[in-house]
XYZ file of C-alpha atoms in Angstrom:
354
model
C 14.252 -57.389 81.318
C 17.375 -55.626 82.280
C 18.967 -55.624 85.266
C 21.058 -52.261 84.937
C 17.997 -50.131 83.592
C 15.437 -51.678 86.168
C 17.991 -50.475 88.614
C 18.521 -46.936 87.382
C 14.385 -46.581 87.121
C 14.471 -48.148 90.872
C 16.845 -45.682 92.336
C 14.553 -43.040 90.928
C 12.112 -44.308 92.694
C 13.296 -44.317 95.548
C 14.828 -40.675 95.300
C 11.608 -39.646 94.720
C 10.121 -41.301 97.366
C 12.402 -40.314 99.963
C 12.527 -36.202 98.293
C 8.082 -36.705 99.311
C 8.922 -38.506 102.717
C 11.276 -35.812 103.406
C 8.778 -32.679 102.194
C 6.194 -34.385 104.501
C 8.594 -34.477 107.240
C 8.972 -30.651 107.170
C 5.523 -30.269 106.277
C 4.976 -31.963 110.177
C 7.713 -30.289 111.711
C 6.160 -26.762 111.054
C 2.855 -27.571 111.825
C 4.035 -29.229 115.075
C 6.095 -25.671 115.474
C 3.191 -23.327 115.297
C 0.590 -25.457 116.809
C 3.027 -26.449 120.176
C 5.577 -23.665 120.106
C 3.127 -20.795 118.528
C -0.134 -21.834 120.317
C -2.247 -21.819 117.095
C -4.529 -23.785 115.851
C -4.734 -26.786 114.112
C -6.276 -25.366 111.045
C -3.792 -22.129 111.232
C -0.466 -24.116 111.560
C -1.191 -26.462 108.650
C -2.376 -23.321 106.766
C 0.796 -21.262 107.750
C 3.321 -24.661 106.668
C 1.697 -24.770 103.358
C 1.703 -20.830 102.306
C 5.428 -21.519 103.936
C 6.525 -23.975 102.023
C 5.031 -23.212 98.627
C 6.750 -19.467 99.083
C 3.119 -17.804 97.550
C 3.847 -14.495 99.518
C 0.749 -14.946 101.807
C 1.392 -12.852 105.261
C 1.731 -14.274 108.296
C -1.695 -15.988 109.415
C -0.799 -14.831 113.262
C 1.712 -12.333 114.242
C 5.069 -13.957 114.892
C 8.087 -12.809 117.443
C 11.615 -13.026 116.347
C 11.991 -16.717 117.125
C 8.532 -17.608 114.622
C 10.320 -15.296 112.188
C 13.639 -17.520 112.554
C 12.142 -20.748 112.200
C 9.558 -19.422 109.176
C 12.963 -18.571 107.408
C 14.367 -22.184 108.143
C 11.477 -23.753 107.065
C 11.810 -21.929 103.491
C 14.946 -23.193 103.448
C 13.917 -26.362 103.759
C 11.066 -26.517 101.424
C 12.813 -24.876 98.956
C 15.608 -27.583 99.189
C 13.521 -30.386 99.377
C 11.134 -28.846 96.855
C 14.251 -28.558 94.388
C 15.004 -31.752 94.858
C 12.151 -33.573 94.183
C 11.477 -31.336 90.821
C 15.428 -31.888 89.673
C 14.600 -36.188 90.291
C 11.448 -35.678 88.500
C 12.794 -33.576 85.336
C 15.809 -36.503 85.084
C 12.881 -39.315 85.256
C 11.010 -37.143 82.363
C 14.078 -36.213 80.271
C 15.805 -39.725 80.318
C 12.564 -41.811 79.620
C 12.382 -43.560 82.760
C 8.530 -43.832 83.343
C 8.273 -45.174 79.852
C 11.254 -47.883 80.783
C 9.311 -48.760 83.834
C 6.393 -49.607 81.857
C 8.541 -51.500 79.225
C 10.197 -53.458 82.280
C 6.700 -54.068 83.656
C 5.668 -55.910 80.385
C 8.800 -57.464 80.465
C 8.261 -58.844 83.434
C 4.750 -60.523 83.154
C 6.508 -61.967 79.809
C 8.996 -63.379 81.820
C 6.869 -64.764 84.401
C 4.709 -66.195 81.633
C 7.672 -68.239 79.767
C 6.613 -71.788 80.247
C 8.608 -74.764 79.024
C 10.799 -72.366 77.406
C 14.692 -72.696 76.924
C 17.600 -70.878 78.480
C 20.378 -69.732 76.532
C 23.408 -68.114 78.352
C 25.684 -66.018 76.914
C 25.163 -63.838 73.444
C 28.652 -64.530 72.197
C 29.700 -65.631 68.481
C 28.104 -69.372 69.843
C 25.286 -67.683 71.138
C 24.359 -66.015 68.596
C 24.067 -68.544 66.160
C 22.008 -70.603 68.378
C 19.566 -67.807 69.390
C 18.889 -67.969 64.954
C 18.609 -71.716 65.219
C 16.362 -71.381 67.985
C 14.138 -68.589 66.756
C 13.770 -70.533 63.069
C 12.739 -73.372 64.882
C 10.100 -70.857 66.510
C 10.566 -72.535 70.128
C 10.108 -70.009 73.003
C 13.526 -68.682 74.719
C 15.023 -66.212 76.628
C 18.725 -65.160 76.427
C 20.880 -64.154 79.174
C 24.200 -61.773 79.193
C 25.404 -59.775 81.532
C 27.604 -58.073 78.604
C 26.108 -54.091 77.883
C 27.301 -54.760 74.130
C 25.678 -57.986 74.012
C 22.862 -56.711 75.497
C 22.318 -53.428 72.936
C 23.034 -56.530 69.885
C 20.371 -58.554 71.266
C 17.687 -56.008 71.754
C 18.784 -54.768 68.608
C 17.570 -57.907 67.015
C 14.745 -58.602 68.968
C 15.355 -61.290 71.221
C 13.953 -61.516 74.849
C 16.282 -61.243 77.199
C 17.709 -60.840 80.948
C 20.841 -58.469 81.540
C 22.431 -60.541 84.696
C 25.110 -62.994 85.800
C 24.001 -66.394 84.121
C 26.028 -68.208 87.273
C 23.355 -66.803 90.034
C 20.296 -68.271 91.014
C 18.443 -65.056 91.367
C 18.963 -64.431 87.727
C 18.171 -68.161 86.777
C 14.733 -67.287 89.005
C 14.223 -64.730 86.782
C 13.978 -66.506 83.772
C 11.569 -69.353 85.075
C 14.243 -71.417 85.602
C 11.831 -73.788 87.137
C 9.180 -73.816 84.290
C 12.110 -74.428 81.489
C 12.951 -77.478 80.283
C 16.525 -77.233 78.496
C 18.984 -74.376 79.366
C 22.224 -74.022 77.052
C 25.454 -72.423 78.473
C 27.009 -70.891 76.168
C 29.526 -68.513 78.391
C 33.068 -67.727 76.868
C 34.055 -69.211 80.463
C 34.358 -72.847 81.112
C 34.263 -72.331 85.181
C 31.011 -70.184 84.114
C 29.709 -72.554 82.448
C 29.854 -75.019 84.758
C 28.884 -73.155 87.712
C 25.945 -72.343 85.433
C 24.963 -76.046 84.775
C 25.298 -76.370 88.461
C 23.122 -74.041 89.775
C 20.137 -74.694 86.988
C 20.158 -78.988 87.726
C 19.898 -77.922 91.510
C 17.220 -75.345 90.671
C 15.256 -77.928 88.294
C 16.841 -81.103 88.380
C 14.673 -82.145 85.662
C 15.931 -79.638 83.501
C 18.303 -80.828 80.023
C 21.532 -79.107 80.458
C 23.676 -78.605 77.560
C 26.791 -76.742 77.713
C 30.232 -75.460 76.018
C 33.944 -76.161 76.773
C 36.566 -75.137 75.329
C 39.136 -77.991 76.619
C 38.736 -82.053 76.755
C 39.678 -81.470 80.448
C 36.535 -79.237 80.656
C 34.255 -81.540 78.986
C 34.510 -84.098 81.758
C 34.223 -81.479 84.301
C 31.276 -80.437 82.897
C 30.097 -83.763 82.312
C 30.304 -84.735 85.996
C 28.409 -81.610 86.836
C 25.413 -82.860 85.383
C 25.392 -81.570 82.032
C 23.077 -83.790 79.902
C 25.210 -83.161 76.552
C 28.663 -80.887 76.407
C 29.728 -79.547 72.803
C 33.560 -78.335 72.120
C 33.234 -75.993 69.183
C 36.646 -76.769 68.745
C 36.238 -80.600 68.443
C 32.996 -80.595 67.057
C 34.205 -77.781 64.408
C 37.346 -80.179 63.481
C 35.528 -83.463 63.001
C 32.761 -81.517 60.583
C 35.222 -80.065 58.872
C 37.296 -83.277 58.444
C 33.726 -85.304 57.645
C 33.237 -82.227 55.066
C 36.150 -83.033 53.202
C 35.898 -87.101 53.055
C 32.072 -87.131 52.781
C 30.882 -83.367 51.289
C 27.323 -84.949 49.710
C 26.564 -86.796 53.388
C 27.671 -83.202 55.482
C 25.496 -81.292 53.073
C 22.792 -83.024 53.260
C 22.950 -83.449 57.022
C 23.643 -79.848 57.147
C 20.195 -79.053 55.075
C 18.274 -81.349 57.808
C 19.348 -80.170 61.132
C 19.863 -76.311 60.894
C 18.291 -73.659 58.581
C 15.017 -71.612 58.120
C 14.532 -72.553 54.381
C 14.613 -76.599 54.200
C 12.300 -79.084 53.234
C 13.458 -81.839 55.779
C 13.254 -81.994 59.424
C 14.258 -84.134 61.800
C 12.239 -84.223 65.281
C 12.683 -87.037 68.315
C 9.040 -88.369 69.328
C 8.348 -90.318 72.726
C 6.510 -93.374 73.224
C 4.397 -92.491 76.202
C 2.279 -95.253 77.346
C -0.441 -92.799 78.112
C -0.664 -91.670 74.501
C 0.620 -93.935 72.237
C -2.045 -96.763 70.666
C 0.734 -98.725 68.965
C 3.311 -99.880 71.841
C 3.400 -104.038 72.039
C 3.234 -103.706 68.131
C 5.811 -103.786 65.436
C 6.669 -101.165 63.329
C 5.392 -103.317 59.804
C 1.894 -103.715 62.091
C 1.742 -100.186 63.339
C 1.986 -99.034 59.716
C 3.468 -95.818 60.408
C 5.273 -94.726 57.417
C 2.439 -95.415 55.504
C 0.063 -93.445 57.440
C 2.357 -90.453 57.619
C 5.172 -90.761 55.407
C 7.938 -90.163 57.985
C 10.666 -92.540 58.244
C 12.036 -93.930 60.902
C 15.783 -93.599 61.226
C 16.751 -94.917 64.822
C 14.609 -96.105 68.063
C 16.472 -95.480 71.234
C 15.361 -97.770 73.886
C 15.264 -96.587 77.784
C 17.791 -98.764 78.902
C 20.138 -96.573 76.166
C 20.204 -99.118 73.226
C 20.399 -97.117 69.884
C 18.566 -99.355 66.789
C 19.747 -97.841 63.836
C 17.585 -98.361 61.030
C 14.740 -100.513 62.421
C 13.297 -102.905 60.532
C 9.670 -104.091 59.647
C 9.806 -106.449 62.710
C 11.072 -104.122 65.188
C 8.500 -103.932 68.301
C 7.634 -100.299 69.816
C 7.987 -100.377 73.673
C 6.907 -97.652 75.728
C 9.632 -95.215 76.809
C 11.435 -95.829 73.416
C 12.441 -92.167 71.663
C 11.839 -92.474 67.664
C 14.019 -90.554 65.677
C 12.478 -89.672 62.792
C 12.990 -87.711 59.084
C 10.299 -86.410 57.241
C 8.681 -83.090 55.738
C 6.915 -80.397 58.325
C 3.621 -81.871 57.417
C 4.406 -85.767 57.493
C 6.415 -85.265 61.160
C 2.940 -82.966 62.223
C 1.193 -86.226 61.524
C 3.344 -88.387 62.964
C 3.424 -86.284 66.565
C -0.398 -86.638 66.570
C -0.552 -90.164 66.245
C 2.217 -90.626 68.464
C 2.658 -87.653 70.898
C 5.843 -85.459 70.758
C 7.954 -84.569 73.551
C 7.213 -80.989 74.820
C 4.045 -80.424 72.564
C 1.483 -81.773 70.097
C 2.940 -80.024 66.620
C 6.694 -79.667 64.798
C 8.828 -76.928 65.475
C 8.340 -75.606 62.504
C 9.925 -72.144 60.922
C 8.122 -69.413 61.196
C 9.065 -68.034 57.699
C 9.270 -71.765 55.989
């Protein structure tokens, strides 16, 4: 939904509106003139207006004096005017498309306010555009906001929903369904945006997961003690993978094929141990059998208290809270989420052209 056009089609609205409300005021005020001033009728004064005003070349209904005659000609006038106006609104609305944009934003709008447990990403920069791809191959529901015209016109161009609008407000985050999301990503070429971004969408949902850019170490703790959940420095992260590319090129490439991409074979996908769900918690991972029932392997357990176990063995017990981080094709991770119970739904996020 954009926030420029929706304004545009409301102003013509309005206009259009106010050019009726101000033909019905004249409409009135010469009915009111020949019923009180001319002593007519009712029926005759309403008549009279309407001939007036629609300038059909009727004669007079009663014979006037020199003041009716006066008035009659200010009352063209003022039909015409108002008349002209309304038909000069109208022919803009028809020319420039705007009934068919209000139906468009209409749609929009129910789409909007039928995003549920959808994600948030700010900002339809170089960043942002690389994780609206990573989000739409993992075919997770999102909705994009920029309040850039460019961006805009790139996005729609490419088919992604989106909100034209100031990322930073909490109108615009209310737009979205800020309070139905569950992870918004701030990608803003502004740090201060950024953060007044994370801000406003952990006081909006607190239980939201925040995740956000910075372009400075001094930003990342900033942004970091405003609540963000994770905060990524392209510029850090970019110089350690490049650094880890040239000592370990096999390990980044592989890594590489796992996390991002619409075309590989192995996914990786965090499952949660809810105590509501899961039949195996109070047994170990040899007794709960779970690579043999599915085929995923278990790479790390993180416990609640924070505790990462990398590379779990046989005798490793399953507590309930614990988050399983786990390898394995679409089908085998599909599996596992079913005998387990995934965070955020009941199947993998898998590509929709994979």
């Amino acid at each position: 939904m954009y926030s420029t056009l929706e304004q545009k089609y409301r102003r013509i609205q309005k206009e259009l509106m106010a050019g009726t409300a101000a033909l019905g005021g004249v409409f009135i005020i010469g009915t009111l003139w020949y019923r009180l001033v001319e002593q007519w009728s009712w029926e005759d004064a309403a008549y009279m207006t309407v001939i007036t005003l629609a300038t059909v070349g009727y004669g007079e209904t009663n014979p006037l004096g020199n003041r009716g005659r006066l008035f009659t000609i200010a009352l063209i006038l003022m039909g015409v005017i108002t008349i002209g106006y309304i038909v000069n609104r109208f022919t803009e609305a028809v020319i420039q498309g705007y009934f068919q944009e209000g139906i468009r934003l209409r749609q929009h709008r129910r789409l909007m306010e039928s995003l549920s447990e959808h994600y948030i990403l700010c900002g339809f920069s170089r960043t942002g555009r690389q994780i609206a791809k990573e989000f739409r191959a993992e075919g997770v529901p999102f909705v994009i906001i920029d309040s850039e015209i460019e961006s805009v016109r790139r996005a729609q161009s490419e088919g992604f929903t989106l909100y034209q609008g100031d990322a930073t407000l909490d109108e615009t985050l209310y737009k979205v369904g800020i309070e139905r999301a569950i992870c918004i990503v701030a990608a803003l070429p502004s740090d201060a945006e950024n953060l007044y971004t994370v801000l406003s969408a952990k006081t909006l949902n607190p239980n939201i997961r925040a995740i956000a850019r910075a372009s400075t170490e001094e930003a990342v703790q900033k942004l970091q003690r405003g609540g963000a959940d994770a905060v990524i420095s392209p510029y850090i992260t970019g110089g350690k993978r490049m650094a880890a590319a040239a000592l370990r090129p096999q390990v980044m490439d592989f890594v590489d094929g796992i996390l991002t991409g619409a075309d590989r074979q192995l996914y990786m996908e965090e499952v949660l141990l809810d105590p509501a769900i899961c039949p195996y918690l109070g047994e170990t991972l040899q007794k709960a059998r779970l690579r043999s029932q599915t085929g995923a392997l278990i790479l790390a357990i993180r416990r609640t208290d924070g505790t990462l176990i990398g590379g779990p063995t046989g005798d490793t017990i399953l507590l309930p809270g614990d988050l399983l981080i786990c390898m394995g094709t679409a089908e085998q991770l599909r599996n596992l989420n079913q005998i387990l119970g995934p965070i955020g739904s009941q199947k993998v996020r898998k590509p929709k052209n994979s």
